[in-house]
Amino acid sequence: MDKVLPFSLFTDHDVYLFREGKHFRLYDKFGAHTIEHDGVKGSYFAVWAPNAEEVSVIGTFNNWNSESHKLLPRWDGSGIWEGFIAHIAWGNLYKYAIRSNRDVLLEKGDPFALAWEQNVQAASVVSTTWFDWKDREWMRKRKKNNSLKSPISVYEMHLASWMRGTTDPERFFSYREIAERLVPYLREMNFTHVEFMPVMEYPYDPSWGYQVTGFYAATSRFGSPQDLMYLINELHRHEIGIILDWVPSHFPGDANGLHYFDGTYLYEHEDPRKGFHPEWKSHIFNYGRPEVRSFLISNAMFWLDRYHADGLRVDAVTSMLHLDYARNEGEWEPNAEGGNVNLEALKFLQDFNTAVYKGFPDVMTIAEESSDFPMLTKPVHDGGVGFGMKWMMGWMHDTLKYFKEDPLFRKYEHNKITFSSMYVYNENYMMPLSHDEVVHGKSSLIYKMPGDEWQKFANLRALYTYMYTHPGAKLLFMGGEFGQTGEWNFTRSLDWHLLEHSVHKGLQEYVKELNRLYRTETSLYENQFDRSGFEWVEANDDNNSVFVYLRKGSAENDMTMIVLNLTPRVFDYKIGVDEGTNWEVILNSDDKKFGGSGVFPEILDEEDDEWMYRPNSLVLRLPPLAGVVLKQKK
């Protein structure tokens, strides 16, 4: 009996779509699939290696012998090698031995493997994504929970360093152990979503997961595919959405991965001006190759389909869209129109967003994009790129620059706070205070703030007040919620012991309260992506470093007023208000329970005289370095 039997899961239409770049469920076809063939149980294997001389499956079952189980090339010129091997079941280790057209034997992991080993060998594992999901109620309500008219407050986290083993600080918690701790924590903190830095298999811990080898495999550092599904299922059962970081921008030159896969530049560009990333020393996907587009878009659909992800945050979009990204003159080649836009990458991103929103209309795609590339969150049919949201990098840079200033000199940076209102509605923005801001010598958020300990915490509470009351969705990296003092270190747990100190506990309580306020006050989220949801009352008082603005819901009188005093002075401040309004304080960042000094923002006087171009006024006592939220009484 032949060791590899002819068998195929591909139809002619599958192959046609794959070669056109329009097959978006390749994970149903490629990879290792346990099946029964002619009454015998085993596994079907399929891999794309169009320039190979021969391809075989090697593994523990044949002593890694490349001559033993040779796959059969399809007759149609698709470059697909396939076949059935008896008695290979879940748990078997395997790789592809690929003999190039230059007679070089390569050993490669399966690009579609569902699991990989955690060692130098990094073999693929025959596995399954079967799981008994119990999140039907969440999936039914997901459209509302992911709506741009709903509160979206995201906790960004790195699974390996959020929390480590309680007795062994070097031990990773498993996905299930993380679920036990993370779900109740996010519930207590009132976050609506959690975002995981990449969970796709990666070989090098210092890459944080952004150098992926196993695009279809949940990293086995923390357990099996089913263990990750259990974590996501538990999050959903407790009404918490899950966003996954996704990296279609580049991949490492790891010997087991996609680089030089069949002895040629198959997944990447051969021309280093397009195919090599000088900043990350990695390889850039060839978006002009239809089979590569099918691979990547299928990968996005895989995580939404098999893992019930509620959104994908797409990493490094700026580097994808710009041919001259991180390159000097002469190191890049203009496009056919003479510009610097990677037209193939642009078309890929448009195809990706179109496919995702057609297949999963209730999820979100989010671009990490730091340039002013136009129409990033506009529909593809209107000429846009089609993302649901993009990170508001300009807001983040301006805000941190402002808050780093000594309050004495903030009047010279006043426009850093007001400028975002000029462009906030150009796109659908998510406001990130992400992992990138607390590494590589940038210091933690709390130590970016000036002054003594009291002032640092007061400043950070005021910053968070501004963030949570500004239009747009919110994202906060783990540790920021309680004032992690050290920079983020991927090799160890967050410093949870800091919560033994009242200032850190108070900050955590404040973030919890901000999340609650954001989720319950419709004026803060209903129109967060609409111009009608925001209005300046006082934007120009640079001398006092005071800002006053309104947030508005859909109902006529649904309104909150936010007052920021970004100096350490306590003083009485006159604010213009509309006739017939009646205000009360609902949040004060200077409250003692949050670690503040306890100055209450009392409304001292209400007058009929015109002020700030409004018919009436009130006088409010402003606490030092504080944000105050007022609401119109019903």
XYZ file of C-alpha atoms in Angstrom:
634
model
C 0.000 0.000 0.000
C 1.292 3.474 -0.903
C 2.290 5.583 2.056
C 0.594 8.676 0.578
C -2.749 8.138 -1.127
C -4.330 10.496 -3.658
C -6.993 12.611 -1.956
C -8.108 16.236 -2.143
C -10.370 18.638 -0.323
C -10.004 21.149 -3.158
C -12.577 21.632 -5.896
C -11.711 23.311 -9.156
C -13.587 26.366 -7.913
C -11.465 26.423 -4.729
C -8.304 26.452 -6.808
C -9.686 29.168 -9.086
C -10.563 31.418 -6.117
C -7.199 30.757 -4.467
C -5.306 31.787 -7.602
C -7.491 34.877 -7.992
C -6.850 36.027 -4.423
C -10.521 35.566 -3.547
C -10.603 32.391 -1.441
C -11.206 33.478 2.143
C -11.633 30.097 3.872
C -8.398 28.389 2.925
C -8.129 26.974 6.437
C -10.862 24.511 5.447
C -8.547 23.144 2.740
C -4.866 23.660 3.504
C -2.993 22.256 6.485
C -3.537 18.946 8.260
C -7.102 17.604 8.532
C -8.001 14.373 10.304
C -10.394 12.411 8.075
C -11.454 8.893 7.217
C -10.528 7.698 3.710
C -11.676 4.328 2.350
C -12.551 3.256 5.888
C -9.136 4.176 7.291
C -8.569 7.035 9.753
C -5.684 9.370 9.117
C -4.820 12.887 7.998
C -4.981 14.803 4.754
C -2.160 17.268 4.130
C -2.060 20.153 1.656
C 0.595 22.831 1.203
C 1.367 25.475 -1.410
C 4.938 25.210 -2.742
C 4.777 25.954 -6.487
C 8.527 26.073 -7.092
C 9.454 22.938 -5.161
C 10.878 19.830 -6.818
C 9.256 17.587 -4.216
C 7.435 17.897 -0.892
C 7.112 15.252 1.803
C 5.576 15.076 5.254
C 8.085 14.273 7.971
C 7.411 13.643 11.626
C 7.618 11.333 14.568
C 5.585 8.767 12.615
C 8.388 8.240 10.054
C 11.501 9.249 12.014
C 11.609 12.583 10.153
C 12.537 10.755 6.941
C 12.029 12.977 3.893
C 12.013 10.003 1.503
C 9.165 8.210 3.222
C 5.896 10.132 2.666
C 6.026 12.252 -0.489
C 2.988 14.367 -1.293
C 1.462 14.453 -4.748
C 1.461 17.620 -6.883
C -1.874 18.695 -8.307
C -2.214 18.418 -12.064
C -3.603 21.953 -12.483
C -0.408 23.969 -12.015
C -1.666 25.528 -8.778
C 1.486 24.597 -6.896
C -0.516 22.652 -4.304
C 0.943 19.379 -2.973
C -1.450 17.065 -1.158
C -2.314 13.536 -0.080
C -3.716 11.258 2.626
C -1.536 9.470 5.192
C -3.126 6.738 7.287
C -3.059 6.528 11.088
C -1.903 10.109 11.744
C -4.161 11.586 14.432
C -4.385 14.617 16.715
C -1.159 15.213 18.600
C 1.199 13.923 15.918
C 4.201 16.161 15.204
C 5.046 16.968 11.595
C 6.784 19.323 9.182
C 7.117 19.653 5.444
C 10.421 18.648 3.884
C 10.625 20.814 0.769
C 13.278 20.152 -1.858
C 13.875 23.350 -3.787
C 14.574 23.623 -7.491
C 18.216 24.146 -6.500
C 18.256 20.798 -4.684
C 18.281 22.350 -1.202
C 16.202 20.470 1.398
C 14.218 22.807 3.672
C 12.235 21.771 6.749
C 9.246 24.056 7.240
C 6.375 24.329 9.678
C 2.918 24.148 8.163
C 1.675 27.694 7.340
C -1.853 26.490 8.219
C -0.956 24.426 11.301
C -3.356 24.877 14.219
C -0.627 24.330 16.827
C 3.169 24.430 17.048
C 5.724 23.027 19.463
C 7.552 25.328 21.893
C 11.180 24.408 21.175
C 13.968 24.841 18.629
C 12.483 22.109 16.447
C 9.177 24.055 16.370
C 7.297 21.227 14.715
C 3.675 21.629 13.734
C 1.069 19.616 15.602
C -1.952 17.900 14.070
C -4.765 19.566 15.990
C -8.353 20.771 15.851
C -10.382 23.901 16.508
C -13.429 22.011 17.709
C -14.916 23.590 20.843
C -18.278 23.494 22.591
C -19.009 27.225 22.551
C -21.435 28.629 25.111
C -21.431 32.282 24.069
C -24.594 32.396 21.971
C -26.077 35.247 24.016
C -22.991 37.400 23.524
C -22.864 36.667 19.801
C -26.533 37.599 19.527
C -25.882 40.987 21.162
C -22.480 41.613 19.620
C -23.684 44.015 16.956
C -24.932 46.400 19.641
C -21.873 45.941 21.885
C -19.494 46.693 18.988
C -21.558 49.555 17.617
C -19.959 52.968 17.199
C -22.899 54.252 19.266
C -21.942 52.065 22.243
C -19.194 52.568 24.851
C -15.956 50.878 23.797
C -13.332 50.835 26.537
C -10.452 48.454 25.787
C -7.912 46.946 28.185
C -4.781 46.135 26.156
C -2.665 43.325 27.551
C 0.275 41.002 26.955
C -0.685 37.551 28.166
C 2.832 36.530 29.229
C 3.425 39.489 31.535
C 0.032 40.560 32.881
C 0.340 38.189 35.808
C 2.780 35.322 36.425
C 2.650 32.159 38.526
C 1.975 32.923 42.167
C 4.709 30.619 43.497
C 7.078 30.780 40.512
C 7.402 34.259 38.972
C 8.996 32.718 35.873
C 5.998 30.512 35.084
C 3.411 31.643 32.561
C -0.190 31.266 33.608
C -2.158 29.082 31.201
C -5.078 30.460 29.196
C -7.421 28.850 31.726
C -5.552 30.266 34.725
C -5.645 33.690 33.080
C -9.407 33.297 32.582
C -9.882 32.674 36.324
C -8.181 35.967 37.148
C -8.790 38.207 34.144
C -12.553 37.837 33.723
C -13.490 38.998 37.248
C -10.868 41.755 37.068
C -12.226 43.215 33.834
C -15.761 42.960 35.178
C -14.743 44.809 38.346
C -12.909 47.469 36.332
C -15.887 47.986 33.968
C -13.922 47.568 30.721
C -16.098 46.596 27.760
C -13.385 44.861 25.706
C -9.937 43.369 26.101
C -7.254 43.430 23.421
C -4.602 40.724 23.360
C -1.234 41.457 21.836
C -0.619 38.730 19.227
C -1.615 35.234 20.326
C -0.511 33.702 17.019
C 2.545 31.447 17.400
C 5.872 33.268 17.507
C 9.376 31.950 18.246
C 11.031 34.950 19.893
C 9.714 36.317 23.196
C 11.274 39.814 22.815
C 9.151 40.325 19.669
C 6.093 40.428 22.009
C 4.300 38.280 19.414
C 4.681 40.656 16.464
C 7.067 38.311 14.577
C 4.659 35.504 13.706
C 5.544 32.076 12.320
C 2.280 30.213 12.942
C -0.422 32.512 11.596
C -3.205 29.957 12.227
C -1.888 28.617 15.538
C -2.687 29.928 19.011
C 0.650 30.118 20.793
C 1.206 26.958 22.826
C 3.049 28.930 25.542
C -0.247 29.081 27.427
C -1.983 25.887 26.304
C -3.978 24.366 23.483
C -6.314 26.019 20.956
C -9.206 24.882 23.120
C -7.676 26.578 26.161
C -7.608 29.921 24.338
C -11.179 29.303 23.192
C -12.139 28.655 26.816
C -10.665 32.046 27.790
C -12.576 33.814 25.002
C -15.747 31.888 25.846
C -15.503 32.984 29.486
C -14.970 36.603 28.467
C -18.038 36.444 26.253
C -20.157 34.758 28.917
C -19.386 37.732 31.152
C -20.120 40.278 28.405
C -16.546 41.278 27.572
C -15.507 41.555 23.931
C -12.173 40.269 22.626
C -9.962 42.074 20.107
C -6.893 40.326 18.697
C -3.790 42.051 17.377
C -3.199 40.829 13.821
C 0.054 41.200 11.885
C -0.366 41.017 8.092
C 2.516 43.442 7.592
C 5.632 41.285 7.938
C 7.096 38.005 9.220
C 10.512 36.909 10.543
C 13.278 35.144 8.665
C 12.873 32.148 10.966
C 13.992 28.911 9.293
C 10.710 27.179 10.193
C 8.473 29.975 8.927
C 7.280 31.523 5.679
C 10.575 33.067 4.590
C 11.979 31.485 1.413
C 9.330 28.841 1.894
C 9.833 26.664 -1.161
C 13.355 27.837 -1.945
C 12.047 31.022 -3.538
C 10.596 34.313 -2.339
C 7.071 32.919 -2.206
C 5.203 34.929 0.427
C 7.521 37.962 0.365
C 8.816 40.301 -2.350
C 12.129 39.299 -3.863
C 13.119 42.960 -4.315
C 14.421 44.073 -0.877
C 13.105 47.595 -1.552
C 9.637 46.080 -1.163
C 10.321 42.789 0.591
C 12.621 43.564 3.519
C 11.720 45.717 6.493
C 14.824 47.703 7.521
C 13.453 48.696 10.938
C 12.331 45.250 12.106
C 14.717 43.095 10.010
C 11.744 41.099 8.802
C 10.113 40.249 5.495
C 7.163 42.023 3.908
C 4.291 40.131 2.320
C 3.886 40.348 -1.444
C 0.398 41.854 -1.559
C 0.401 41.736 -5.357
C 0.406 37.941 -5.340
C -3.178 36.626 -5.346
C -2.358 33.469 -3.372
C -0.746 35.573 -0.628
C -3.846 37.769 -0.422
C -5.974 34.620 -0.089
C -3.665 33.357 2.676
C -3.868 36.584 4.682
C -7.573 37.335 4.311
C -8.362 33.697 5.130
C -6.247 34.145 8.252
C -8.301 37.146 9.365
C -11.515 35.217 8.759
C -10.110 32.216 10.649
C -9.713 34.124 13.935
C -13.168 35.655 13.604
C -14.762 32.344 12.636
C -13.012 29.667 14.690
C -12.064 31.770 17.735
C -15.105 34.090 17.859
C -12.903 37.208 17.968
C -14.950 40.413 18.064
C -12.376 42.537 16.304
C -8.919 42.680 14.746
C -6.491 45.487 15.458
C -4.221 45.554 12.407
C -0.613 46.260 13.318
C 1.789 48.530 11.421
C -0.640 49.767 8.771
C 1.526 52.846 8.131
C 4.443 50.636 7.107
C 2.155 48.680 4.784
C 0.774 51.713 3.000
C 4.024 53.625 2.434
C 6.777 52.334 0.168
C 9.252 54.763 1.751
C 8.492 53.790 5.354
C 11.792 53.660 7.334
C 13.717 54.006 4.052
C 16.103 56.655 2.788
C 16.141 58.109 -0.690
C 17.186 55.451 -3.181
C 16.059 52.616 -0.919
C 12.525 52.498 -2.276
C 10.857 52.489 -5.670
C 7.865 54.751 -6.465
C 4.586 53.179 -7.536
C 3.276 53.218 -11.115
C 1.849 56.702 -10.484
C 5.147 58.038 -9.161
C 3.992 58.212 -5.540
C 4.975 56.550 -2.281
C 1.727 54.648 -1.623
C 1.959 50.861 -1.840
C -1.014 50.409 -4.169
C -0.951 46.622 -3.784
C -1.100 46.900 0.008
C -3.894 49.475 -0.256
C -5.921 47.130 -2.456
C -5.243 44.255 -0.044
C -6.498 46.268 2.945
C -9.617 47.275 1.028
C -10.245 43.633 0.073
C -9.602 42.551 3.678
C -12.079 45.032 5.155
C -14.687 44.268 2.497
C -14.425 40.520 3.153
C -14.453 40.849 6.945
C -17.487 43.129 7.123
C -19.348 41.021 4.590
C -18.687 37.813 6.520
C -18.870 39.292 10.030
C -20.797 42.576 9.929
C -20.881 42.850 13.729
C -17.098 42.908 14.348
C -14.639 45.793 14.224
C -11.376 46.293 12.344
C -8.982 48.838 13.836
C -5.909 50.274 12.123
C -2.728 51.166 13.956
C -1.836 54.009 11.608
C 0.254 57.038 12.517
C 0.207 59.092 9.323
C -2.676 61.142 7.946
C -3.500 58.628 5.213
C -6.894 59.786 3.905
C -10.247 58.047 4.331
C -8.882 55.176 6.380
C -12.225 54.556 8.122
C -14.454 55.448 5.191
C -16.287 52.681 3.268
C -14.466 51.035 0.386
C -17.386 51.752 -1.951
C -16.825 55.457 -1.270
C -13.116 55.227 -2.014
C -11.997 54.606 1.573
C -9.829 51.855 3.043
C -12.778 50.432 4.985
C -11.524 50.151 8.586
C -14.030 50.531 11.407
C -11.633 52.649 13.498
C -8.052 53.844 13.639
C -5.783 54.622 16.569
C -5.654 58.371 17.264
C -1.861 58.625 17.427
C -1.779 62.421 17.054
C -4.017 62.846 20.100
C -1.795 60.524 22.109
C 1.448 62.336 21.219
C -0.015 65.817 21.809
C -1.666 64.847 25.096
C 1.451 63.235 26.570
C 3.591 66.163 25.455
C 1.201 68.557 27.196
C 0.990 66.616 30.453
C 4.767 66.161 30.652
C 5.090 69.944 30.925
C 5.376 71.611 34.312
C 1.966 73.251 34.952
C 3.764 76.615 35.107
C 4.568 76.346 31.386
C 1.451 74.551 30.117
C -0.033 77.802 28.861
C 2.545 77.683 26.067
C 1.310 74.236 24.973
C -2.407 74.982 25.332
C -3.213 74.091 21.726
C -1.923 70.543 22.250
C -5.221 69.869 24.038
C -7.541 71.834 21.766
C -6.054 70.765 18.430
C -7.652 67.300 18.364
C -11.120 68.878 18.125
C -10.124 70.150 14.664
C -9.829 66.656 13.188
C -11.496 64.216 15.593
C -14.429 63.619 13.245
C -12.314 63.125 10.102
C -12.079 59.424 11.009
C -13.537 57.025 13.568
C -10.886 57.196 16.270
C -9.811 54.988 19.157
C -7.693 56.891 21.690
C -4.687 54.745 22.660
C -2.426 54.887 25.668
C -0.781 51.675 24.520
C 2.215 49.463 25.274
C 4.347 51.492 22.845
C 4.247 54.464 25.219
C 5.723 52.653 28.237
C 8.819 50.907 26.798
C 12.276 51.707 25.402
C 13.133 54.440 27.884
C 9.853 56.331 27.514
C 9.006 55.612 31.202
C 5.654 54.548 32.633
C 2.600 56.798 32.374
C 2.791 57.833 36.024
C 6.447 58.856 35.681
C 5.729 60.906 32.566
C 3.784 63.230 34.865
C 5.665 66.166 36.471
C 5.875 67.060 40.148
C 5.953 65.144 43.413
C 4.006 61.965 44.056
C 0.730 63.757 44.750
C 1.040 65.859 41.602
C 1.963 62.858 39.426
C -1.172 60.977 40.451
C -3.357 64.089 40.229
C -2.041 64.768 36.727
C -2.672 61.212 35.591
C -6.226 61.237 36.975
C -6.827 64.505 35.127
C -5.391 63.029 31.927
C -7.704 60.031 32.219
C -10.664 62.369 32.805
C -9.808 64.154 29.569
C -9.375 60.841 27.724
C -12.648 59.306 28.885
C -14.673 62.434 28.150
C -13.089 63.117 24.754
C -14.966 61.832 21.671
C -13.863 58.374 20.507
C -13.313 54.854 21.828
C -10.730 54.286 24.590
C -7.717 51.971 24.995
C -5.491 51.675 28.058
C -2.503 49.342 28.380
C -2.341 47.062 31.411
C -0.738 48.608 34.474
C -1.825 52.095 33.493
C -4.993 51.617 35.489
C -3.117 51.495 38.805
C 0.001 53.535 38.064
C 2.627 50.902 37.269
C 5.853 52.705 38.158
C 8.356 50.742 36.103
C 8.378 50.539 32.338
C 6.588 47.502 30.939
C 8.890 44.481 31.021
C 7.693 41.518 28.930
C 9.765 39.093 31.048
C 7.879 39.581 34.307
C 4.511 40.269 35.864
C 3.039 43.683 36.471
C 3.769 45.070 39.944
C 0.459 44.164 41.526
C 1.922 44.725 44.991
C 1.704 48.487 44.320
C -2.011 48.225 45.093
C -1.043 47.945 48.752
C -0.402 51.722 48.566
C -3.387 54.048 48.750
C -2.333 56.291 45.851
C -2.185 53.335 43.456
C -5.409 51.851 44.789
C -7.077 55.260 44.466
C -6.017 55.556 40.820
C -7.371 52.076 40.111
C -10.670 53.045 41.731
C -10.767 56.168 39.574
C -10.294 54.241 36.328
C -13.026 51.867 37.471
C -15.327 54.853 38.064
C -14.430 56.449 34.716
C -15.294 53.225 32.925
C -18.602 53.069 34.801
C -19.374 56.692 33.953
C -18.504 56.163 30.285
C -20.755 53.096 30.115
C -23.725 54.714 31.849
C -23.736 58.322 30.605
C -25.139 58.208 27.075
C -23.843 61.711 26.369
C -20.297 60.305 26.503
C -20.755 57.637 23.832
C -23.916 57.968 21.718
C -22.414 60.655 19.483
C -18.737 59.926 20.076
C -18.141 59.732 16.299
C -20.529 62.547 15.360
C -19.910 66.304 15.335
C -23.127 66.882 17.278
C -21.627 65.160 20.322
C -19.039 67.794 21.298
C -19.001 71.561 21.903
C -16.366 73.860 23.347
C -17.479 76.240 26.093
C -13.988 77.605 26.822
C -11.051 76.533 24.636
C -8.799 79.603 24.824
C -8.005 80.221 28.493
C -4.336 79.380 28.168
C -3.373 81.688 31.030
C -5.297 79.563 33.551
C -4.824 76.211 31.707
C -8.566 75.600 32.040
C -10.684 73.778 29.467
C -14.490 73.556 29.455
C -16.526 71.500 26.980
C -19.854 69.759 26.571
C -20.617 66.199 25.529
C -24.073 65.566 24.120
C -26.242 62.505 23.678
C -29.107 62.029 21.230
C -31.842 63.297 23.546
C -32.241 67.069 23.678
C -31.204 67.594 27.294
C -28.761 64.673 27.592
C -25.600 66.587 28.335
C -22.474 66.536 30.482
C -20.030 69.392 31.072
C -16.348 68.715 31.663
C -14.054 71.218 33.363
C -10.284 70.601 33.460
C -8.056 72.637 35.748
C -4.537 71.605 34.766
C -2.687 73.716 37.318
C -2.199 72.981 41.040
C -4.178 76.092 42.073
C -7.567 76.021 43.783
C -9.676 78.917 42.534
C -13.212 79.931 41.655
C -13.988 79.956 37.962
C -16.871 81.552 36.103
C -18.402 79.416 33.326
C -21.000 80.380 30.742
C -24.093 78.154 30.632
C -27.298 78.106 28.637
C -30.519 79.474 30.015
C -32.651 76.939 31.858
C -29.812 74.504 32.519
C -29.278 73.155 36.002
C -25.958 71.473 36.769
C -24.682 69.081 39.431
C -21.247 67.522 39.969
C -21.161 63.775 39.285
C -17.388 63.125 39.287
C -14.373 64.836 40.815
C -10.897 63.405 40.208
C -9.670 65.222 43.332
C -11.959 63.195 45.604
C -10.062 61.683 48.549
C -11.316 58.193 47.705
C -9.324 58.425 44.467
C -6.196 59.713 46.223
C -6.999 63.396 45.733
C -6.766 66.305 48.148
C -10.511 66.378 48.728
C -11.373 69.841 47.384
C -15.051 69.683 46.433
C -16.019 71.455 43.179
C -18.872 73.400 44.709
C -21.162 75.493 42.526
C -20.869 78.777 44.418
C -23.115 81.036 42.399
C -25.509 80.968 39.470
C -26.057 84.233 37.639
C -28.143 85.643 34.784
C -25.331 87.612 33.183
C -23.925 86.640 29.807
C -20.547 84.892 29.896
C -18.513 82.967 27.331
C -21.120 83.944 24.695
C -23.836 82.199 26.721
C -26.813 83.884 28.420
C -26.166 82.667 31.984
C -23.198 81.672 34.122
C -22.168 79.746 37.196
C -19.138 79.952 39.442
C -17.399 76.648 40.159
C -14.656 76.037 42.698
C -11.929 74.219 40.779
C -9.906 71.528 42.586
C -6.167 71.425 41.799
C -4.888 69.389 38.815
C -8.320 67.890 38.409
C -11.104 66.986 36.076
C -14.698 67.658 37.069
C -17.736 66.205 35.320
C -21.129 67.886 35.733
C -24.474 66.683 34.492
C -27.673 68.500 33.742
C -30.273 67.675 36.338
C -33.477 66.211 34.940
